[in-house]
Short mmCIF file of C-alpha atoms in Angstrom, two decimals:
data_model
loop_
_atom_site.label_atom_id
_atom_site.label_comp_id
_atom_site.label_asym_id
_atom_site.label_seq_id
_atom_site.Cartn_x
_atom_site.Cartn_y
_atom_site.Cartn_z
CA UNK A 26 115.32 98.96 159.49
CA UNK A 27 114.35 100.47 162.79
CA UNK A 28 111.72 103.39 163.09
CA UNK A 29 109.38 101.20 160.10
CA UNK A 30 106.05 100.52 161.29
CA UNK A 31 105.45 96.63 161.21
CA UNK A 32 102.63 96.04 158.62
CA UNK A 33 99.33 94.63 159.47
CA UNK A 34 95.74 95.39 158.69
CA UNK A 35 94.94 97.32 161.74
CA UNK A 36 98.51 99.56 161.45
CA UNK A 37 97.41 100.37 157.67
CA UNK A 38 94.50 101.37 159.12
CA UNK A 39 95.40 103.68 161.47
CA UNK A 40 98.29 105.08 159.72
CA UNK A 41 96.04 105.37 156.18
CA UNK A 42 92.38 105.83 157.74
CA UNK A 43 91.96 109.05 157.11
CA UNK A 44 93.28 109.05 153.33
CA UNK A 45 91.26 105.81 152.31
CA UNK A 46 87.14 106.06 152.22
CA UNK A 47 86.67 102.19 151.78
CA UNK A 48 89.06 99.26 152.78
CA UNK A 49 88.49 95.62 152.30
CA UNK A 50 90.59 92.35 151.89
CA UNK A 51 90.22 90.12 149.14
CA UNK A 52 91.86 86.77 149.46
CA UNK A 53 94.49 88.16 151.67
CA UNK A 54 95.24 91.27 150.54
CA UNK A 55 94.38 94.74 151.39
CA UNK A 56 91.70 96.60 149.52
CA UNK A 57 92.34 100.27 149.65
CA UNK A 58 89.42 102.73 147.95
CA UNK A 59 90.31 106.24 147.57
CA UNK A 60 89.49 109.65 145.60
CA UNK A 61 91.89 110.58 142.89
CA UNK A 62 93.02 113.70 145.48
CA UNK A 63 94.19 111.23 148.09
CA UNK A 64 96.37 109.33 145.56
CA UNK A 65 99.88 110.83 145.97
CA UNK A 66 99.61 111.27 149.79
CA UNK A 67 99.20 107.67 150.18
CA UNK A 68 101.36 106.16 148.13
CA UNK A 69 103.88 108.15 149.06
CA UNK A 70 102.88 106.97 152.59
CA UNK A 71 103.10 103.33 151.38
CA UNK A 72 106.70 103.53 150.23
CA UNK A 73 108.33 105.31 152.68
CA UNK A 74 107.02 104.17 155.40
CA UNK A 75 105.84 100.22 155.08
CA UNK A 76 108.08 99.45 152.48
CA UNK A 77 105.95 98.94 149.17
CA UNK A 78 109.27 99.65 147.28
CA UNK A 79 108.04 97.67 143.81
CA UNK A 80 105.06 99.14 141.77
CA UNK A 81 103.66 96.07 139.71
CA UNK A 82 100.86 97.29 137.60
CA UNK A 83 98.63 99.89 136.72
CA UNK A 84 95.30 98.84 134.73
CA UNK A 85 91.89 99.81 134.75
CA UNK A 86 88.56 98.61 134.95
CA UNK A 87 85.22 99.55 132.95
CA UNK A 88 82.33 99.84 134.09
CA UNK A 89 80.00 101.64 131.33
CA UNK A 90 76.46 101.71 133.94
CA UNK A 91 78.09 102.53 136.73
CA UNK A 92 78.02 106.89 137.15
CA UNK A 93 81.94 107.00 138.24
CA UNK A 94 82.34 104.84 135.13
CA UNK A 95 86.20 103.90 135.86
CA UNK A 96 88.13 101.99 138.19
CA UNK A 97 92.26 102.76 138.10
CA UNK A 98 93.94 100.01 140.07
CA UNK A 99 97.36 99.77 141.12
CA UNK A 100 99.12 96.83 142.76
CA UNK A 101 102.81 97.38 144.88
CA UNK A 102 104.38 95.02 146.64
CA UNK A 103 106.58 95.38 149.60
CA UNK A 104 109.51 92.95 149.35
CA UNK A 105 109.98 93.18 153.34
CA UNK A 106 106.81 92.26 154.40
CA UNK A 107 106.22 89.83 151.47
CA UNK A 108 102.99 91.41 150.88
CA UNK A 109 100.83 93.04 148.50
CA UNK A 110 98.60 95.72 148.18
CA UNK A 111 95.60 96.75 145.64
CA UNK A 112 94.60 100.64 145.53
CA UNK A 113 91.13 101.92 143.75
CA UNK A 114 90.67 104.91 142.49
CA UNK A 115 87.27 106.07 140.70
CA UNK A 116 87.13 108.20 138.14
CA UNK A 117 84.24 109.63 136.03
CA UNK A 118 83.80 109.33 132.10
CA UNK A 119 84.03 113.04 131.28
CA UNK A 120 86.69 113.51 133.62
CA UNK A 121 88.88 110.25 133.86
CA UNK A 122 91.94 112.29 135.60
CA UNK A 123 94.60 110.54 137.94
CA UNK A 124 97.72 112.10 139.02
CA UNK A 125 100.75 110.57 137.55
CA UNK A 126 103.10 108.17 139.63
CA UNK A 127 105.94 108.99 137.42
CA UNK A 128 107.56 110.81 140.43
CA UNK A 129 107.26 108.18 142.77
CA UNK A 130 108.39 105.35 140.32
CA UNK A 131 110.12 105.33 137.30
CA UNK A 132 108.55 102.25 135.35
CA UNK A 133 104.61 104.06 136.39
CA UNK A 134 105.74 106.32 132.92
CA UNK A 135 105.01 103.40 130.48
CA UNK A 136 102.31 101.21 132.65
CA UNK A 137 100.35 104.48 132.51
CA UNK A 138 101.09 104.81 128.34
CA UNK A 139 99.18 101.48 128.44
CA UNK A 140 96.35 102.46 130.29
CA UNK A 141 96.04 105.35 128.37
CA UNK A 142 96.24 103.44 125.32
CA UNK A 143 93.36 101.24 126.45
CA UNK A 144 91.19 103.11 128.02
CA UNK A 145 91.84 106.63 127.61
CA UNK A 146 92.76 107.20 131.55
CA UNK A 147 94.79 110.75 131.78
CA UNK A 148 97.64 111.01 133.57
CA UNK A 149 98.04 114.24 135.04
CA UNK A 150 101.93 115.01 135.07
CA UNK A 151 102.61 112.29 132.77
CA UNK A 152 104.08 114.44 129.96
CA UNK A 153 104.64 111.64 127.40
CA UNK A 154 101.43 109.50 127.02
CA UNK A 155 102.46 108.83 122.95
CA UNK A 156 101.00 105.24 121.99
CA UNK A 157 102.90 102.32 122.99
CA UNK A 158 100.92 99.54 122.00
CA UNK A 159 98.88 100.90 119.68
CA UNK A 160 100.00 103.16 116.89
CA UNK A 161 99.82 106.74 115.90
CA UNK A 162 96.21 107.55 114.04
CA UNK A 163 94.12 104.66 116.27
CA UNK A 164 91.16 106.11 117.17
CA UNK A 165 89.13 105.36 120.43
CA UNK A 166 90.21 103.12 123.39
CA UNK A 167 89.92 98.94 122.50
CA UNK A 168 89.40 98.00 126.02
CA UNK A 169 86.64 100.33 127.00
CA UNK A 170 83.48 98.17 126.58
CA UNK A 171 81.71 100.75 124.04
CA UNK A 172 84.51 99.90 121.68
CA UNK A 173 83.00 97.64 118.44
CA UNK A 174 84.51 94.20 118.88
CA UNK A 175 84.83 93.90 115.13
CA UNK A 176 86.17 97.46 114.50
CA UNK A 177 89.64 96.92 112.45
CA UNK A 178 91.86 100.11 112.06
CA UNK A 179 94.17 98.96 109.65
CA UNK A 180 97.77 100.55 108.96
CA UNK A 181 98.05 99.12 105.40
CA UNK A 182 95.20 99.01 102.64
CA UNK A 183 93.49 96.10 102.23
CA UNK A 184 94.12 94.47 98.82
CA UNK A 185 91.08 94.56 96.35
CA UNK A 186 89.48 91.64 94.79
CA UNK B 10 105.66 76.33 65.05
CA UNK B 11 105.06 72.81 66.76
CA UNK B 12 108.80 72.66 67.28
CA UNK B 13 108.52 75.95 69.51
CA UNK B 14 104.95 75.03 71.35
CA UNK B 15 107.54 71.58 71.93
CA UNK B 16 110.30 74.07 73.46
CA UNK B 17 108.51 75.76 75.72
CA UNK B 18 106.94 73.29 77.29
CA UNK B 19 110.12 71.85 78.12
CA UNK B 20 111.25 75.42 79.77
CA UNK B 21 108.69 75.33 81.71
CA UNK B 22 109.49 71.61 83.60
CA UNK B 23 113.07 72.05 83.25
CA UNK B 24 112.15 75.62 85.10
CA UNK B 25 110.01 74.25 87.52
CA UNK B 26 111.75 71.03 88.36
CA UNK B 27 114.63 73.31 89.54
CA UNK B 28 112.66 75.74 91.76
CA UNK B 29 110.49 73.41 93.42
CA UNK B 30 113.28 71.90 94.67
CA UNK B 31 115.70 74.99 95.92
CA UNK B 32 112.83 76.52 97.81
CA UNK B 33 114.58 78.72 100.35
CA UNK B 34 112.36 80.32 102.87
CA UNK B 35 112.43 83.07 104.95
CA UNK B 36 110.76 82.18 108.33
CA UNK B 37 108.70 85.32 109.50
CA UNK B 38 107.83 83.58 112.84
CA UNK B 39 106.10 85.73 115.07
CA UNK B 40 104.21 83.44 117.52
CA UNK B 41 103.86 80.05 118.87
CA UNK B 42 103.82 78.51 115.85
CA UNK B 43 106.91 79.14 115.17
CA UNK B 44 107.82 76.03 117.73
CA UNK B 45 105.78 73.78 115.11
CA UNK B 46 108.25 75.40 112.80
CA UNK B 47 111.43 74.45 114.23
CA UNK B 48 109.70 70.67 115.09
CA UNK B 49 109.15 70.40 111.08
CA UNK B 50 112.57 72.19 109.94
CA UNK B 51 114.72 69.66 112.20
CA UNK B 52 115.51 66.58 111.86
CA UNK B 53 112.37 63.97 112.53
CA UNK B 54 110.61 65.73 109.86
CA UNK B 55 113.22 67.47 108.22
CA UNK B 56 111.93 70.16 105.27
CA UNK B 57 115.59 69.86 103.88
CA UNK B 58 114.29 66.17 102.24
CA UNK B 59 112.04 68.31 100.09
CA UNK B 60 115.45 71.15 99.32
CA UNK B 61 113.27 73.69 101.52
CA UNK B 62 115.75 73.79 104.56
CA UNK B 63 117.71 76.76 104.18
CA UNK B 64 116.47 79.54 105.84
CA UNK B 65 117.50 83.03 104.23
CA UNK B 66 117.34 85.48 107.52
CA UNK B 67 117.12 87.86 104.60
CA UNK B 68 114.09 88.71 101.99
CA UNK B 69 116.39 89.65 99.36
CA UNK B 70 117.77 85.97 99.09
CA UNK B 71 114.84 84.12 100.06
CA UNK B 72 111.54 83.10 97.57
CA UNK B 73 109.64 81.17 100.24
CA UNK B 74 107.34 83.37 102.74
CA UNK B 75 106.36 81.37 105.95
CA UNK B 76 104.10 83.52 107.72
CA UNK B 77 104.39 81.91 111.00
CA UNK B 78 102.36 83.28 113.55
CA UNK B 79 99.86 85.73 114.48
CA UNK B 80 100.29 89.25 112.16
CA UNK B 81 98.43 92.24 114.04
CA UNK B 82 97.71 95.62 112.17
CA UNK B 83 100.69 97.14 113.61
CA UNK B 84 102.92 94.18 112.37
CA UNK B 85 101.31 94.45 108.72
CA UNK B 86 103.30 97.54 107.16
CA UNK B 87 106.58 95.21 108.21
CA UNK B 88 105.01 92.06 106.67
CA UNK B 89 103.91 93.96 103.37
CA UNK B 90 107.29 95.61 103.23
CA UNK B 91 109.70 91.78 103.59
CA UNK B 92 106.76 90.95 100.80
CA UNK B 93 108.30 93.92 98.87
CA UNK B 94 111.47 93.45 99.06
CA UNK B 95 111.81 89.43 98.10
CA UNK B 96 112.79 88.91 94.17
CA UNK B 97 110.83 87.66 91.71
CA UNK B 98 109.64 84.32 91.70
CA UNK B 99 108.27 84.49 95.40
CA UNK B 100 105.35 82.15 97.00
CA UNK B 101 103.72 83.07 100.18
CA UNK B 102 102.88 80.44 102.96
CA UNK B 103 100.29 81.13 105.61
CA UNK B 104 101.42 78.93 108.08
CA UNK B 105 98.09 78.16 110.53
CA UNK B 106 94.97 79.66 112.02
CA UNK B 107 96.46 83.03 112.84
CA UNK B 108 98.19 83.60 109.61
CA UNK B 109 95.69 81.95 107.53
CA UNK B 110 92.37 84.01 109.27
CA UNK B 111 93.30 85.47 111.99
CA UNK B 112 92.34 82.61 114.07
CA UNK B 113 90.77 82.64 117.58
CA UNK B 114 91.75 86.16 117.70
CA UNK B 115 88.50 89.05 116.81
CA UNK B 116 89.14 92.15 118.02
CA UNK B 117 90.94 95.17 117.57
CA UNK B 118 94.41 94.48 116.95
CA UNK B 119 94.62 90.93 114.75
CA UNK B 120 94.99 90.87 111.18
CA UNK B 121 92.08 88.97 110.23
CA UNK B 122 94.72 86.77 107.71
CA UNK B 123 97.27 87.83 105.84
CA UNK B 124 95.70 87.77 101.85
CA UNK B 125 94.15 91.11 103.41
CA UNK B 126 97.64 92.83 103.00
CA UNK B 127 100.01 90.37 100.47
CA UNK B 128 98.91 87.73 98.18
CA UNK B 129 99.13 83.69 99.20
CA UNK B 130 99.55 81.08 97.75
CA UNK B 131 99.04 77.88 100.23
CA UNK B 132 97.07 78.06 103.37
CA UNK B 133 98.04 75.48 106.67
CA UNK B 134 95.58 75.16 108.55
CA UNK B 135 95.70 74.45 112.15
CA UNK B 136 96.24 75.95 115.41
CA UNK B 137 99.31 74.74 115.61
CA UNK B 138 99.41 72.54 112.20
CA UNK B 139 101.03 69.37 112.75
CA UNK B 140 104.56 68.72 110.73
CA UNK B 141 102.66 66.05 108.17
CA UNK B 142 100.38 69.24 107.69
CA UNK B 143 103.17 71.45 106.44
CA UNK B 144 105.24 68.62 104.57
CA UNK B 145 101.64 68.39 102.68
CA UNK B 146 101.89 71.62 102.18
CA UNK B 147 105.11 72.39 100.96
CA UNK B 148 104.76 69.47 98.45
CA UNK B 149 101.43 70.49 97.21
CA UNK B 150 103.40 74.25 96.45
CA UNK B 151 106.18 72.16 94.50
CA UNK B 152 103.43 70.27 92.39
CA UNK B 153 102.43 73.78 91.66
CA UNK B 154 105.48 75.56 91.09
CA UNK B 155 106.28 72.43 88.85
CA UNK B 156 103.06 72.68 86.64
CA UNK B 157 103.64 76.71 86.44
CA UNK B 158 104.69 78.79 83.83
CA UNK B 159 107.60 80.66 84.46
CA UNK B 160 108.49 83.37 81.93
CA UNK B 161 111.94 83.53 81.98
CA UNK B 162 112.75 84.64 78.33
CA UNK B 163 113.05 88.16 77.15
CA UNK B 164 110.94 87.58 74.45
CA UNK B 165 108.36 86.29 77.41
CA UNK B 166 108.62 89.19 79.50
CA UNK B 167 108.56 91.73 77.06
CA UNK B 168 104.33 93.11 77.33
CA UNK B 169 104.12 92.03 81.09
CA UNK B 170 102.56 94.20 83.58
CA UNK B 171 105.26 95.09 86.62
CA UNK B 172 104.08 92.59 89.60
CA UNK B 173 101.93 94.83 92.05
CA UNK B 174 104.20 94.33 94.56
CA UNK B 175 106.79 96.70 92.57
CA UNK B 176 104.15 99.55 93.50
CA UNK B 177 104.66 101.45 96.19
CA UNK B 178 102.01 101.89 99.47
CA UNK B 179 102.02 105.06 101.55
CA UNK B 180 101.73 103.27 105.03
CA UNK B 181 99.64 106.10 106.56
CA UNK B 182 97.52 106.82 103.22
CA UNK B 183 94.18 108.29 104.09
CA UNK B 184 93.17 111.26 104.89
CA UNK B 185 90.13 110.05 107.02
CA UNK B 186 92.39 109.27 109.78
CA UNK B 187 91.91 111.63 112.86
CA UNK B 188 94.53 112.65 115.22
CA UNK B 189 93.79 110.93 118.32
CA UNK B 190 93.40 114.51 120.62
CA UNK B 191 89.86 115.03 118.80
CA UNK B 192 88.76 111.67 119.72
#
């Protein structure tokens, strides 16, 4: 494992500065904030070169005042350093776009049919973003916060009487 | 005539006395309920005292419905279709919150009970229902099924209407649905 730079907070830094526009740590773990461009540059980055081998989740967070409305956040970890790391990406409502990680991982193909699912993120290269928990014919995104709490989309016809 | 009003009568409890006690249910256990289940259908409590032990894995052979669990919308066309396919007589236990309302659960995805989709016929409540809760239950569907009619002559079934559940649903029926792209 020679030639791998040692991970700390000041290495990420100087090795990521000038792909990141914000960085933080919360509780311990890095904070990275980037635009949507910057995405596949530094995660490829990340995995080759400090290790963050594992890809654990892909979500997204709404924010419905805020003018980028979305967050997309993505956790790896890096089994050598025992260590995690969060990435941010904004994205705007009419535009929620995020290249697809499909290429760099293999499991980022049905994290990202979730998101998509939920909140309506695109995936730019993903080329299969079918439903996978919800069901063909939903309409709208459940976890955005304009979607009706009470809205039911039912698959079978409610009984009468 | 007061001979046959006499008869049928006795059908009926001879009728009932046996099916109340041969229940055989088909667990559709979908949640954490169904650990309440297996607590009640083993031996402390022990459903088999009441002849409703034998779980059919199989509709077909089973005339006992224990909805166990949460049911969510895209769980309902497989719920409404085991409905389908179980024989004549058939009873339908909502077994707890979930099953029975929908529960703690409001939002997008939970059935909000299941008498929205099939027919029931006893309601546990509870979230999860103790065992005495569903031995209660299971004996208040046997007093039932033992005071029931249950037409099993030709000359009774001749004039009945085919059971709704003999009709079939198209799963994806209206046309108000939009394809998700114009969304």
């Amino acid at each position: 494992m020679t030639g791998r730079a040692p991970l700390s907070y000041e290495a990420i830094e100087r090795e990521l500065g000038g792909l990141v526009e914000r960085s933080w740590q919360s509780f311990g773990m890095p904070v990275l904030e980037l635009r949507a461009e910057n995405l596949l540059p530094l995660v490829t980055r990340l995995r080759d070169r400090f290790d963050f081998a594992l890809f654990l989740d892909v979500t997204a967070v709404d924010y419905p005042e805020r003018s980028p409305r979305f967050d997309v956040v993505y956790h790896f970890y890096s089994r050598r350093h025992n260590q995690r790391i969060r990435l941010k990406v904004r994205v705007p409502a009419e535009r929620p776009v995020v290249p697809t990680l499909a290429g760099h991982y293999g499991s980022a193909r049905y994290m990202e049919r979730e998101v998509h699912d939920m909140y309506g993120i695109e995936f730019a290269g993903n080329e299969d973003l079918r439903p996978i928990l919800l069901y063909e014919g939903f309409v709208g995104h459940p976890l955005r916060k304009d979607y009706p709490i009470e809205r039911e989309q039912p698959m079978v016809p409610y009984r009468t009487g | 005539m007061a001979l046959m009003d006499y008869m049928t009568t006795k059908k009926d409890e001879l009728v009932g006395w046996i099916r109340k006690f041969s229940l055989f249910p088909y667990p559709f256990v979908t949640a954490c309920c169904g650990m309440e289940f297996m607590a009640v259908s083993s031996t402390l409590y022990d459903t088999d005292r009441f002849g409703a032990a034998l779980p059919r894995f199989t509709p077909r052979q089973a005339d006992l419905l224990m909805v166990v669990g949460t049911i969510s919308h895209k769980e309902a066309p497989i719920l409404k279709k085991v409905y389908d396919q179980m024989c004549e007589p058939k009873w339908v236990m909502a077994f707890g919150a979930c099953a029975t309302s929908g529960g703690f659960y409001r939002n997008y995805g939970v059935l909000q009970g299941i008498d929205r989709v099939i027919p029931v016929d006893i309601y546990v409540p509870g979230c999860p229902p103790r065992p005495e809760t569903v031995i209660d239950a299971i004996m208040m569907l046997q007093d039932r099924i033992a005071g029931d009619h249950h037409p099993i002559l030709p000359a009774e079934q001749r004039g009945r209407e085919p059971s709704h559940a003999n009709k079939v649903f198209p799963i994806f029926p209206a046309a108000d649905r939009v394809p998700p792209s114009q969304t």
